[in-house]
CSV table of C-alpha atoms in Angstrom, one decimal:
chain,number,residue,atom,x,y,z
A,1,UNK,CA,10.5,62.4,29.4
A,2,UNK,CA,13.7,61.0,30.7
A,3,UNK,CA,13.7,58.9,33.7
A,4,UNK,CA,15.7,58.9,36.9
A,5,UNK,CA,18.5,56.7,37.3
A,6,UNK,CA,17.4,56.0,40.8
A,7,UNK,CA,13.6,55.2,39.1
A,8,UNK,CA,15.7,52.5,36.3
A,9,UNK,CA,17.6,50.6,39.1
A,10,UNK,CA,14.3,50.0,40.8
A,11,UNK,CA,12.7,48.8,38.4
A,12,UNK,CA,15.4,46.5,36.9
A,13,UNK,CA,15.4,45.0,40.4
A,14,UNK,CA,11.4,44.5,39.9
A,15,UNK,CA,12.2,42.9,36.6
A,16,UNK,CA,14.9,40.7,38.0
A,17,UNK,CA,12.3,39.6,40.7
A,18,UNK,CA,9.5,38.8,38.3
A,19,UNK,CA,11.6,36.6,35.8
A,20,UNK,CA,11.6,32.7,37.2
A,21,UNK,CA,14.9,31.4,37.9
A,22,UNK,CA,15.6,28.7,34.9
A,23,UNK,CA,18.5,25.7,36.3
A,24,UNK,CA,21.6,25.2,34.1
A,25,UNK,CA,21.0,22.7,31.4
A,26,UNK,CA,22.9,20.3,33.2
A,27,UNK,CA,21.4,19.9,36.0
A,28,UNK,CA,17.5,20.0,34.6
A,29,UNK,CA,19.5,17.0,32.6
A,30,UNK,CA,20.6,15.4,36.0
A,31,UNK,CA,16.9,15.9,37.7
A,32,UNK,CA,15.4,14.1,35.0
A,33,UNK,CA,17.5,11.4,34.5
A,34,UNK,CA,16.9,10.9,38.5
A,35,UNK,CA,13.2,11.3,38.2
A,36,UNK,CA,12.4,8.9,35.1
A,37,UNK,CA,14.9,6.5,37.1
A,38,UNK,CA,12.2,6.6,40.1
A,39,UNK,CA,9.5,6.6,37.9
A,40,UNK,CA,10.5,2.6,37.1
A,41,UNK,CA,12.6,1.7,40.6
A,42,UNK,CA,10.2,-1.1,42.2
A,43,UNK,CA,9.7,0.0,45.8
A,44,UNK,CA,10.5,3.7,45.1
A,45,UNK,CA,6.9,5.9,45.7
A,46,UNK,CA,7.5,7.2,42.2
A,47,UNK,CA,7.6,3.7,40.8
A,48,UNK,CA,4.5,2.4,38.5
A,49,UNK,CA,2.3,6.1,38.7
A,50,UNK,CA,-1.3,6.0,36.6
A,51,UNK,CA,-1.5,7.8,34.0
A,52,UNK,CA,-4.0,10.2,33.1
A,53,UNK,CA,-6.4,10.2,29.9
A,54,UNK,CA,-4.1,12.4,28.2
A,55,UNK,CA,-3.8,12.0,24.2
A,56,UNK,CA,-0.3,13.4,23.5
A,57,UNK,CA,1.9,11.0,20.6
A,58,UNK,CA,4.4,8.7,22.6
A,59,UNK,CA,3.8,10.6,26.2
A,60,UNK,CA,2.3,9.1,29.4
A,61,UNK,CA,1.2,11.2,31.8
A,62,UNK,CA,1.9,9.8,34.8
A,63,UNK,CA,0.0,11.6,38.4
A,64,UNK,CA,0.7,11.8,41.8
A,65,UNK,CA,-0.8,13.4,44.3
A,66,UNK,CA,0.6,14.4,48.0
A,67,UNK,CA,-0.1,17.0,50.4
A,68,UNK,CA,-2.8,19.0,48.1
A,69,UNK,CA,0.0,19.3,45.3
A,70,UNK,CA,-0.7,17.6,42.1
A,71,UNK,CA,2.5,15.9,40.2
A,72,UNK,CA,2.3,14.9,36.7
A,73,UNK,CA,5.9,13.7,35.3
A,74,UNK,CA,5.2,13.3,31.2
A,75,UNK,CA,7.3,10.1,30.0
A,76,UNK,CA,9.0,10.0,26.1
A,77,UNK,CA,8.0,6.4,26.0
A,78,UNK,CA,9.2,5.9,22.5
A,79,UNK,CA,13.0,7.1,23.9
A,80,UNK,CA,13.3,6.2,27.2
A,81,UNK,CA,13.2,9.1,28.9
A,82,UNK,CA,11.7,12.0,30.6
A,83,UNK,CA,10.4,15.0,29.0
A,84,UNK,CA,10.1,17.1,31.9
A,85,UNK,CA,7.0,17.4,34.7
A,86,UNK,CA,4.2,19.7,36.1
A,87,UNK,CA,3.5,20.6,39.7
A,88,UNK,CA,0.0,22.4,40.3
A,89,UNK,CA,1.4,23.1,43.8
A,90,UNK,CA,0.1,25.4,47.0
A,91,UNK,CA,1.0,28.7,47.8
A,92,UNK,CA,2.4,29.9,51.5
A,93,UNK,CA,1.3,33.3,50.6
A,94,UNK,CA,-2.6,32.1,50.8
A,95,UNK,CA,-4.4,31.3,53.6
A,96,UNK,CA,-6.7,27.9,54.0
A,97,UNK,CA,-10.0,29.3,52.4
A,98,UNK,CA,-8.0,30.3,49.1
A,99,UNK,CA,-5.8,27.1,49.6
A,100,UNK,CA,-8.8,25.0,48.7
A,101,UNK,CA,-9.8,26.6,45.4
A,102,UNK,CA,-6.2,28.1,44.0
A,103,UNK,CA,-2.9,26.4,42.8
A,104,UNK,CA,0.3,27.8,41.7
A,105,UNK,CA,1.9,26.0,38.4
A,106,UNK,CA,5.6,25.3,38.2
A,107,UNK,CA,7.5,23.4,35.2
A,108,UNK,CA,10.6,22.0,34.2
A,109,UNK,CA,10.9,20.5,30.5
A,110,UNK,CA,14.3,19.1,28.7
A,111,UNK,CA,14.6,21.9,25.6
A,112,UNK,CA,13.3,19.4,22.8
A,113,UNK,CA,10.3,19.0,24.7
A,114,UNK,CA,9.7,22.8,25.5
A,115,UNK,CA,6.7,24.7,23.0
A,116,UNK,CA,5.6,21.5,21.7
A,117,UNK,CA,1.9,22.2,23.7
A,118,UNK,CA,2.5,19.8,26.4
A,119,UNK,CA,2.6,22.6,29.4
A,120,UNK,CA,-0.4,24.1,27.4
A,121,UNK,CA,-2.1,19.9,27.5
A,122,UNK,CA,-1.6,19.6,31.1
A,123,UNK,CA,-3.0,23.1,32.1
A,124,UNK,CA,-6.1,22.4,29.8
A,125,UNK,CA,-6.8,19.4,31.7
A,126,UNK,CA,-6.9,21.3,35.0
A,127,UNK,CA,-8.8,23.9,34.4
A,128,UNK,CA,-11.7,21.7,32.5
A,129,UNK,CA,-11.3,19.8,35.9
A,130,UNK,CA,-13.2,23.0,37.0
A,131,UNK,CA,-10.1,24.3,38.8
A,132,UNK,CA,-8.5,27.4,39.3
A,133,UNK,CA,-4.5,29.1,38.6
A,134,UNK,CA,-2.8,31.5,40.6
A,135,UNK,CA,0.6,32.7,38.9
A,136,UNK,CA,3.5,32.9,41.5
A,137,UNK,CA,5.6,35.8,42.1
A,138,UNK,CA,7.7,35.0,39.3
A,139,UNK,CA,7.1,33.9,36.1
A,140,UNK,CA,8.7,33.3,32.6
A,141,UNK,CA,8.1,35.2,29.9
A,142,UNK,CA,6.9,31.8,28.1
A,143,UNK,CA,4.5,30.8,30.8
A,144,UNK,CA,3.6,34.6,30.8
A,145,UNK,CA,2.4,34.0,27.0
A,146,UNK,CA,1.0,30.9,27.8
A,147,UNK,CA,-1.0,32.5,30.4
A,148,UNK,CA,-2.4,35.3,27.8
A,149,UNK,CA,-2.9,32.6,25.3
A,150,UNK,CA,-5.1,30.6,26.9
A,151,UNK,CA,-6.9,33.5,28.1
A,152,UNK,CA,-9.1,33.2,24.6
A,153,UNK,CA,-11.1,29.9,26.5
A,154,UNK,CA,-10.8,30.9,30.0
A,155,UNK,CA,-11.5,33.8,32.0
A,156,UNK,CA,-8.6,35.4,33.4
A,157,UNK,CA,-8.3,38.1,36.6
A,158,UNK,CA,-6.1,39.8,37.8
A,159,UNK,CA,-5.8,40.5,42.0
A,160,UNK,CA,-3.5,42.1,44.8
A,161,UNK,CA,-2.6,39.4,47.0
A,162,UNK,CA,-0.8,40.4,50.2
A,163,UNK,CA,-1.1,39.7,53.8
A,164,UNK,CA,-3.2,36.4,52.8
A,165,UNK,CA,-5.9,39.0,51.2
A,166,UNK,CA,-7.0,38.8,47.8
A,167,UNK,CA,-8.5,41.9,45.8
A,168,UNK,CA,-9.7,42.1,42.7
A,169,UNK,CA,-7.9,44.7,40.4
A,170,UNK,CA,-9.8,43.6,37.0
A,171,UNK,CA,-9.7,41.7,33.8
A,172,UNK,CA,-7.0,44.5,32.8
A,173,UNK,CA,-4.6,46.5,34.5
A,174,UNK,CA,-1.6,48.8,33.7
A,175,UNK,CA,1.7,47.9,33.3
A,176,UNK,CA,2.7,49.1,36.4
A,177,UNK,CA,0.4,47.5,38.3
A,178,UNK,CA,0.8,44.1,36.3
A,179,UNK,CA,4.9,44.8,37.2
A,180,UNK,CA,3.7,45.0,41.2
A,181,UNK,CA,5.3,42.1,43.5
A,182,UNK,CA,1.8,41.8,45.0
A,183,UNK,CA,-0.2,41.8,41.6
A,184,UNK,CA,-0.7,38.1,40.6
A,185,UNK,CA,-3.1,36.7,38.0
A,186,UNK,CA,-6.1,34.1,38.2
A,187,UNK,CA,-7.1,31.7,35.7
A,188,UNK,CA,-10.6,30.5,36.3
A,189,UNK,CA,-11.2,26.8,35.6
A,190,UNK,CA,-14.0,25.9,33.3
A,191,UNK,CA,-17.7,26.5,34.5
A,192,UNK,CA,-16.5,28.4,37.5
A,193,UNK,CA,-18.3,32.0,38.0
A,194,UNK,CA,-15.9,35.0,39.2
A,195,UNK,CA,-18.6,35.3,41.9
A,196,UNK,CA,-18.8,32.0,43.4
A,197,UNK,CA,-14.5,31.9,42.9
A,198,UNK,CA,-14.7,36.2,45.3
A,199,UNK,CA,-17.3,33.7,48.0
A,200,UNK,CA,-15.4,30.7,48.5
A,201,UNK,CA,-11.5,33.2,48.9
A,202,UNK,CA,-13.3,35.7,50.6
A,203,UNK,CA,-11.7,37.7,47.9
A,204,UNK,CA,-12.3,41.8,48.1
A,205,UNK,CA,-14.2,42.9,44.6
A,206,UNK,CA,-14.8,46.6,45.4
């Protein structure tokens, strides 16, 4: 069965929307080159961050927190540099119940630094923190995969979230629901129960 032209231009636009916007090479170059200078400028509020218990060969994981948004910038300390950075950050499209229990991930890494695990490292370490994901509107197709693939040692949902409502669609769904502006995915941290997760958000399971 063919398909309508008007039916292809709507759902390119859908596509468009769903695909994260990735900077030019030169200016992810430019934002890191700022960021690691922070990260060791006395006086700056980026200068001299712990680092988390993190076991990666020559990375630090340094951590801030501000605001309910959790920062971790990962350091080359064997060249000087910084390999990229990790914001578990909070969504507007949630309202303060689900703000408590859910954070969005977003991620910049230098391209020698990208599929080397350490996006994987980082969201490990949150969700054995016994906290939750929510993916954002739009997503790469490499954090998509990296959603699915972690989906072997943690439970992953999806839900309809709109009007500050979540409901839960299932553990599958089609691809045109999965394609829906409004269809997001939850990752459940470890030990959390889908039940306790629907309580606390108020979230709609019928």
């Amino acid at each position: 069965m063919s398909l309508s032209i008007p039916y292809l231009l709507w759902l390119s636009r859908v596509m468009a929307l769903r695909i994260d916007v990735q900077l030019p090479l030169s200016e992810l170059k430019k934002e890191l080159e700022a960021l690691y200078r922070r990260l060791h400028q006395p006086g700056d509020i980026l200068f001299d961050l712990p680092c988390l218990d993190i076991q990666f060969p020559d990375l630090a994981f340094r951590y801030r927190e501000a605001d309910g948004e959790h920062y971790v910038y990962v350091e080359d300390r064997k060249n000087g540099c910084l390999a990229g950075y990790t914001v578990f950050n909070r969504l507007i499209e949630l309202n303060r119940r689900q703000d408590k229990y859910l954070r969005a991930t977003h991620s910049k890494y230098a391209p020698a630094y990208q599929r080397k695990g350490i996006a994987s490292t980082l969201y490990r370490w949150w969700l054995d923190g016994g906290n939750c994901l929510i993916s954002g509107a739009r997503q790469s197709a490499g954090a998509y995969g990296l959603w699915h693939s972690l989906s072997e040692d943690y439970a992953l949902i999806y839900v309809d979230l709109r009007s500050k409502t979540l409901r839960f669609l299932g553990r599958e769904v089609s691809p045109h629901v999965r394609e829906d502006l409004h269809t997001r995915m939850i990752m459940l941290g470890k030990d959390v129960a889908l039940e306790t997760l629907a309580t606390h958000t108020e979230m709609i399971m019928r």
